[in-house]
Amino acid sequence: MKVDRRTAQGGYTIIELMVAITLGLLIIAALTTIFVNNSQTRDEIERANEQTENGRYAIQLLTDELRNAGYLAEFNPALLSLPATTPDPCATALTDLKTALPIAVQGNDNAASIPTCLSDVKAGTDIVVVRRASACAVGATDCDPLITGAPYFQASGCTSPAELSSPNVANYYGLDVDTTKLTLHQKNCNPPTTPGTLAPLHQYRTHIYFIANNDQNGDGIPTLKRAELGASGFTTVPLVEGIENMQIEYGIETATPTTGVASVFTADPASYGGCAGAVCVGYWRNIVSAKIHLLARNKKQTMGYTDGKVKTFAMGLNADGTANTIGPFNDAYRRHVYTSLVRVNNTAGRNTP
């Protein structure tokens, strides 16, 4: 008897293969969708966190700067006469720097006129100038070393006739780029027999904060920047990306006698109450607090999101007392407003009875 050794062969039909491929593609598509959505969500969370960090950092930076505005070691600039006109923020000559000493804080509302040492300033945003000495004296631990050619401030603590007892206020302090000319003393002095110890040197700073249209040239990322007075004039430094707008209201003390508390807030002390000339300069001198409003924006747009055609952002008051609202933008950038009320410690402290 002959046996057939052939065995039955089995396999998938073309229809079964097509069904399997289709199911596989559906699963891959679902997994891809989940991955893309998770990736977009992660990116959006990262953008939101970055915006929050940038907004808070920018507010803190400006808050700390304004708190220190007008710091001149042991010297009280209230003894100085006011300049006849508002100082030029970009001035670098020593005579101009000394003239500006009484004005610790100075602003420019909505970039109405742009200082010559600034560029790429975003239209409609405020500019604020802070003048002060560094709180860190040359030679102190962890402080910056002496920078040749930079301006330095020195306050006398001496009661000798040649210094603090002199009727000339200009002898109470020194401000120069040549530190060999800064020869004032601390309290332990009795010139000329016992010269005593020289008073510490503090780098003198003029910082101009503004909003630029770009971080790097042409990148379209609005950025908080600072122009810094140094050995070779002003140098602009980018500080915080994504800060799209800055609006500041200044608290002016108009009460007599002074109390160190703001009597009124205005976005433009240079025009408050229809002032002119020295009266306006006096308002700048009497700034004791400030309200800072910053609008922070994501650096990248969010897919599928729109800021809307009616959404606006409240940023304090305009100089005429009306609400200062920014927007609508009608784009795909997410935004948030950060606000801080700051006491200008040095001016307010001097005005406190």
Coordinates of C-alpha atoms in Angstrom, one line a residue:
M1 CA 0.0 0.0 0.0
K2 CA 1.4 3.4 -1.0
V3 CA 1.4 6.2 1.6
D4 CA 1.1 9.9 0.6
R5 CA 3.6 11.7 2.7
R6 CA 2.5 15.2 1.7
T7 CA 1.2 17.3 4.6
A8 CA -1.4 20.0 4.5
Q9 CA 0.0 23.6 4.2
G10 CA -1.7 26.6 6.0
G11 CA -1.3 30.5 5.8
Y12 CA -2.9 33.9 5.8
T13 CA -5.1 35.0 3.0
I14 CA -4.6 38.4 1.4
I15 CA -7.7 39.6 3.1
E16 CA -6.4 38.6 6.6
L17 CA -3.1 40.4 5.9
M18 CA -4.9 43.6 4.8
V19 CA -7.0 43.5 8.0
A20 CA -3.9 43.0 10.1
I21 CA -2.1 45.8 8.4
T22 CA -5.1 48.1 8.8
L23 CA -5.4 47.3 12.5
G24 CA -1.6 47.9 12.9
L25 CA -1.8 51.2 11.1
L26 CA -4.7 52.3 13.3
I27 CA -2.8 51.4 16.5
I28 CA 0.3 53.3 15.2
A29 CA -1.8 56.3 14.3
A30 CA -3.4 56.3 17.8
L31 CA 0.0 56.0 19.5
T32 CA 1.4 58.7 17.2
T33 CA -1.5 61.0 18.1
I34 CA -1.0 60.4 21.8
F35 CA 2.8 61.0 21.5
V36 CA 2.2 64.3 19.5
N37 CA -0.4 65.5 22.0
N38 CA 1.8 64.7 24.9
S39 CA 4.7 66.4 23.2
Q40 CA 2.7 69.5 22.5
T41 CA 1.4 69.5 26.1
R42 CA 4.9 69.2 27.5
D43 CA 6.1 72.0 25.2
E44 CA 3.2 74.2 26.3
I45 CA 3.9 73.5 29.9
E46 CA 7.6 74.4 29.4
R47 CA 6.6 77.6 27.6
A48 CA 4.2 78.5 30.4
N49 CA 6.9 77.8 33.1
E50 CA 9.4 79.8 31.2
Q51 CA 7.1 82.8 30.8
T52 CA 6.3 82.6 34.6
E53 CA 9.9 82.5 35.5
N54 CA 10.8 85.3 33.2
G55 CA 7.9 87.5 34.4
R56 CA 8.8 87.0 38.0
Y57 CA 12.5 87.5 37.5
A58 CA 11.9 90.7 35.6
I59 CA 9.6 92.0 38.3
Q60 CA 12.1 91.1 41.0
L61 CA 15.0 92.7 39.1
L62 CA 13.2 96.0 38.7
T63 CA 11.9 95.9 42.3
D64 CA 15.4 95.4 43.7
E65 CA 16.8 98.2 41.5
L66 CA 14.2 100.7 42.5
R67 CA 14.5 99.8 46.2
N68 CA 18.2 100.8 45.9
A69 CA 17.7 103.9 43.8
G70 CA 19.3 106.9 45.2
Y71 CA 21.8 105.0 47.4
L72 CA 24.9 107.1 47.8
A73 CA 26.6 105.5 50.8
E74 CA 26.6 107.9 53.7
F75 CA 25.9 111.0 51.6
N76 CA 22.5 112.6 51.6
P77 CA 21.7 114.1 48.1
A78 CA 18.9 116.1 49.6
L79 CA 21.6 118.7 50.4
L80 CA 22.2 119.2 46.6
S81 CA 20.4 121.8 44.6
L82 CA 18.0 120.6 41.9
P83 CA 19.0 120.9 38.3
A84 CA 17.0 123.4 36.3
T85 CA 15.8 120.8 33.8
T86 CA 15.5 117.0 33.8
P87 CA 18.9 115.5 33.3
D88 CA 19.9 113.6 30.1
P89 CA 19.9 109.9 31.0
C90 CA 22.7 109.2 28.5
A91 CA 25.1 111.9 29.8
T92 CA 28.6 110.6 30.7
A93 CA 30.5 113.8 31.6
L94 CA 31.3 114.1 35.3
T95 CA 29.7 117.5 35.6
D96 CA 26.5 116.1 34.2
L97 CA 26.6 113.0 36.5
K98 CA 27.0 115.3 39.5
T99 CA 24.1 117.5 38.4
A100 CA 21.9 114.4 38.1
L101 CA 22.7 113.1 41.6
P102 CA 19.5 114.4 43.2
I103 CA 17.3 112.6 40.7
A104 CA 17.4 108.9 41.8
V105 CA 14.6 107.8 39.5
Q106 CA 13.6 109.3 36.1
G107 CA 11.2 108.0 33.5
N108 CA 10.0 108.4 30.0
D109 CA 6.3 107.6 29.5
N110 CA 5.4 105.5 26.5
A111 CA 8.8 106.2 24.9
A112 CA 7.6 109.6 24.0
S113 CA 11.3 110.6 23.5
I114 CA 14.0 108.0 23.3
P115 CA 17.4 108.7 24.9
T116 CA 20.2 108.8 22.4
C117 CA 22.1 105.8 24.0
L118 CA 19.2 103.4 23.4
S119 CA 18.2 101.6 20.2
D120 CA 15.4 99.3 19.0
V121 CA 13.0 100.6 21.7
K122 CA 9.5 99.2 21.4
A123 CA 6.9 101.9 20.7
G124 CA 4.5 102.7 23.5
T125 CA 6.5 101.2 26.3
D126 CA 8.0 103.0 29.3
I127 CA 11.7 103.7 30.0
V128 CA 13.0 104.1 33.5
V129 CA 16.4 105.4 34.7
V130 CA 17.8 104.5 38.1
R131 CA 20.9 106.3 39.5
R132 CA 22.7 105.0 42.5
A133 CA 26.1 103.8 43.9
S134 CA 26.8 100.1 44.2
A135 CA 26.0 98.8 47.6
C136 CA 29.2 96.7 47.4
A137 CA 32.4 98.7 48.1
V138 CA 35.6 98.1 46.2
G139 CA 37.7 95.6 48.1
A140 CA 34.9 94.1 50.2
T141 CA 34.4 90.3 50.0
D142 CA 32.7 89.1 46.9
C143 CA 32.5 92.6 45.4
D144 CA 33.6 93.6 42.0
P145 CA 37.2 94.8 41.6
L146 CA 38.1 98.3 40.6
I147 CA 37.3 99.0 36.9
T148 CA 39.7 101.5 35.3
G149 CA 37.9 104.4 33.8
A150 CA 34.5 103.7 35.3
P151 CA 32.9 106.4 37.6
Y152 CA 33.3 105.9 41.4
F153 CA 31.5 107.5 44.2
Q154 CA 32.9 108.3 47.7
A155 CA 31.1 109.7 50.7
S156 CA 32.9 111.4 53.5
G157 CA 32.3 110.3 57.1
C158 CA 34.8 112.8 58.4
T159 CA 33.9 115.8 60.6
S160 CA 37.1 117.8 59.8
P161 CA 36.8 121.4 58.6
A162 CA 38.1 120.3 55.2
E163 CA 35.2 117.8 54.7
L164 CA 31.9 117.6 56.4
S165 CA 32.2 120.8 58.4
S166 CA 32.8 122.7 55.2
P167 CA 29.9 125.0 54.0
N168 CA 30.5 123.6 50.5
V169 CA 28.4 120.5 49.9
A170 CA 30.6 119.5 47.0
N171 CA 33.3 118.6 49.6
Y172 CA 31.0 116.1 51.3
Y173 CA 31.4 113.6 48.4
G174 CA 33.5 112.7 45.5
L175 CA 32.6 111.4 42.0
D176 CA 35.3 110.7 39.5
V177 CA 36.7 108.3 37.0
D178 CA 40.2 108.9 38.4
T179 CA 40.1 107.2 41.8
T180 CA 43.4 108.9 42.9
K181 CA 41.3 112.1 43.2
L182 CA 38.9 110.4 45.7
T183 CA 40.6 111.2 49.0
L184 CA 37.8 111.7 51.5
H185 CA 37.9 109.9 54.9
Q186 CA 36.0 107.8 57.2
K187 CA 35.0 109.0 60.8
N188 CA 38.5 108.3 62.2
C189 CA 40.1 111.4 60.8
N190 CA 41.7 114.6 62.0
P191 CA 43.6 116.0 59.1
P192 CA 46.3 117.1 58.5
T193 CA 48.1 115.5 61.5
T194 CA 46.3 112.2 61.4
P195 CA 44.8 111.6 58.0
G196 CA 42.9 108.5 59.0
T197 CA 41.3 105.9 56.7
L198 CA 40.0 106.7 53.3
A199 CA 36.3 106.3 52.8
P200 CA 35.3 103.3 50.6
L201 CA 34.7 103.6 46.9
H202 CA 31.4 102.5 45.3
Q203 CA 31.0 102.2 41.5
Y204 CA 28.5 104.8 40.4
R205 CA 25.7 103.3 38.3
T206 CA 23.2 104.8 35.8
H207 CA 20.9 102.0 34.6
I208 CA 18.3 102.6 31.9
Y209 CA 15.7 99.9 31.6
F210 CA 13.6 99.6 28.4
I211 CA 11.8 97.1 26.2
A212 CA 13.5 96.2 22.9
N213 CA 11.7 94.8 19.9
N214 CA 14.3 92.0 19.6
D215 CA 16.6 90.0 21.8
Q216 CA 19.1 89.4 19.0
N217 CA 18.8 91.5 15.8
G218 CA 15.7 90.6 13.9
D219 CA 14.5 87.6 16.0
G220 CA 11.2 89.3 17.0
I221 CA 11.5 88.4 20.7
P222 CA 10.6 91.4 22.8
T223 CA 13.1 91.7 25.6
L224 CA 13.8 93.7 28.8
K225 CA 17.2 95.3 28.3
R226 CA 19.4 97.6 30.4
A227 CA 21.8 100.3 29.3
E228 CA 24.7 100.4 31.8
L229 CA 27.1 103.3 32.4
G230 CA 30.7 102.0 32.4
A231 CA 34.2 102.9 31.6
S232 CA 33.5 103.4 27.8
G233 CA 30.0 105.0 28.1
F234 CA 26.8 103.0 27.9
T235 CA 26.6 99.3 27.0
T236 CA 23.2 97.6 26.4
V237 CA 22.7 94.2 28.1
P238 CA 19.7 91.9 27.3
L239 CA 18.1 90.8 30.6
V240 CA 14.8 88.9 30.2
E241 CA 13.3 87.5 27.0
G242 CA 9.6 87.7 26.3
I243 CA 8.9 90.9 28.3
E244 CA 6.6 92.7 25.8
N245 CA 5.6 95.8 27.6
M246 CA 6.5 97.9 30.7
Q247 CA 4.3 100.5 32.3
I248 CA 5.3 102.4 35.5
E249 CA 3.3 104.7 37.8
Y250 CA 5.4 106.8 40.1
G251 CA 4.3 107.7 43.6
I252 CA 5.2 111.3 44.3
E253 CA 5.1 112.9 47.8
T254 CA 3.7 116.4 47.7
A255 CA 2.8 116.7 51.4
T256 CA 4.5 119.4 53.6
P257 CA 5.9 118.4 56.0
T258 CA 7.1 115.3 54.3
T259 CA 6.2 111.8 55.5
G260 CA 7.9 109.4 53.1
V261 CA 4.5 108.3 51.7
A262 CA 3.2 108.9 48.2
S263 CA 0.5 111.5 47.9
V264 CA -0.4 110.7 44.3
F265 CA 0.6 108.2 41.6
T266 CA 1.1 109.3 38.0
A267 CA 2.6 107.7 34.9
D268 CA 4.4 110.9 34.0
P269 CA 5.7 113.2 36.8
A270 CA 7.1 115.4 34.0
S271 CA 3.5 116.6 33.2
Y272 CA 1.7 116.0 36.5
G273 CA -0.6 118.9 37.3
G274 CA 0.5 120.8 34.2
C275 CA 3.9 121.4 35.8
A276 CA 6.8 123.0 34.0
G277 CA 10.5 123.5 34.5
A278 CA 11.9 123.1 38.1
V279 CA 8.5 122.0 39.4
C280 CA 8.6 118.9 37.3
V281 CA 12.2 118.2 38.3
G282 CA 11.1 118.4 41.9
Y283 CA 8.4 115.8 41.3
W284 CA 11.1 113.4 40.0
R285 CA 13.1 114.1 43.1
N286 CA 10.2 113.3 45.4
I287 CA 9.4 109.8 44.0
V288 CA 9.0 107.6 47.0
S289 CA 7.4 104.5 45.4
A290 CA 6.5 103.0 42.1
K291 CA 3.9 100.6 40.6
I292 CA 5.5 98.3 38.0
H293 CA 3.4 96.6 35.4
L294 CA 5.0 94.1 33.0
L295 CA 3.4 92.1 30.2
A296 CA 5.2 88.8 29.6
R297 CA 4.7 86.8 26.4
N298 CA 5.6 83.3 25.4
K299 CA 8.6 83.3 23.0
K300 CA 6.7 80.9 20.6
Q301 CA 3.1 80.7 19.4
T302 CA 0.8 78.0 20.6
M303 CA -0.8 76.0 17.9
G304 CA -4.6 76.2 17.9
Y305 CA -4.7 79.1 20.4
T306 CA -5.7 82.7 19.7
D307 CA -5.5 85.6 22.0
G308 CA -8.8 86.9 20.7
K309 CA -10.0 90.1 19.1
V310 CA -11.3 91.7 22.3
K311 CA -8.9 90.5 25.1
T312 CA -6.9 93.3 26.7
F313 CA -4.5 93.6 29.6
A314 CA -4.8 96.1 32.4
M315 CA -1.6 97.9 33.2
G316 CA -2.4 100.6 35.6
L317 CA -3.4 104.2 34.6
N318 CA -2.3 106.6 32.0
A319 CA -0.9 110.0 32.8
D320 CA -4.4 111.5 32.3
G321 CA -5.9 109.1 34.8
T322 CA -7.6 106.8 32.3
A323 CA -7.2 103.0 32.4
N324 CA -4.1 101.9 30.6
T325 CA -5.0 98.8 28.6
I326 CA -2.8 96.9 26.2
G327 CA -4.2 94.9 23.3
P328 CA -6.1 93.2 21.8
F329 CA -3.4 91.3 19.9
N330 CA -5.4 88.6 18.1
D331 CA -2.4 86.2 17.7
A332 CA -1.3 82.8 19.1
Y333 CA 1.0 84.1 21.9
R334 CA 0.0 83.5 25.5
R335 CA 0.5 86.5 27.8
H336 CA 0.3 87.4 31.5
V337 CA 0.6 90.7 33.4
Y338 CA 2.9 90.9 36.5
T339 CA 2.6 93.8 38.9
S340 CA 4.6 95.0 41.9
L341 CA 4.4 98.0 44.3
V342 CA 7.9 99.2 45.3
R343 CA 9.1 101.5 48.0
V344 CA 12.0 103.7 46.9
N345 CA 13.7 103.2 50.2
N346 CA 16.4 105.9 50.1
T347 CA 14.1 108.8 49.0
A348 CA 11.2 107.7 51.2
G349 CA 13.6 107.3 54.1
R350 CA 15.0 110.7 53.7
N351 CA 11.5 112.2 53.6
T352 CA 10.4 110.4 56.7
P353 CA 10.4 112.7 59.8

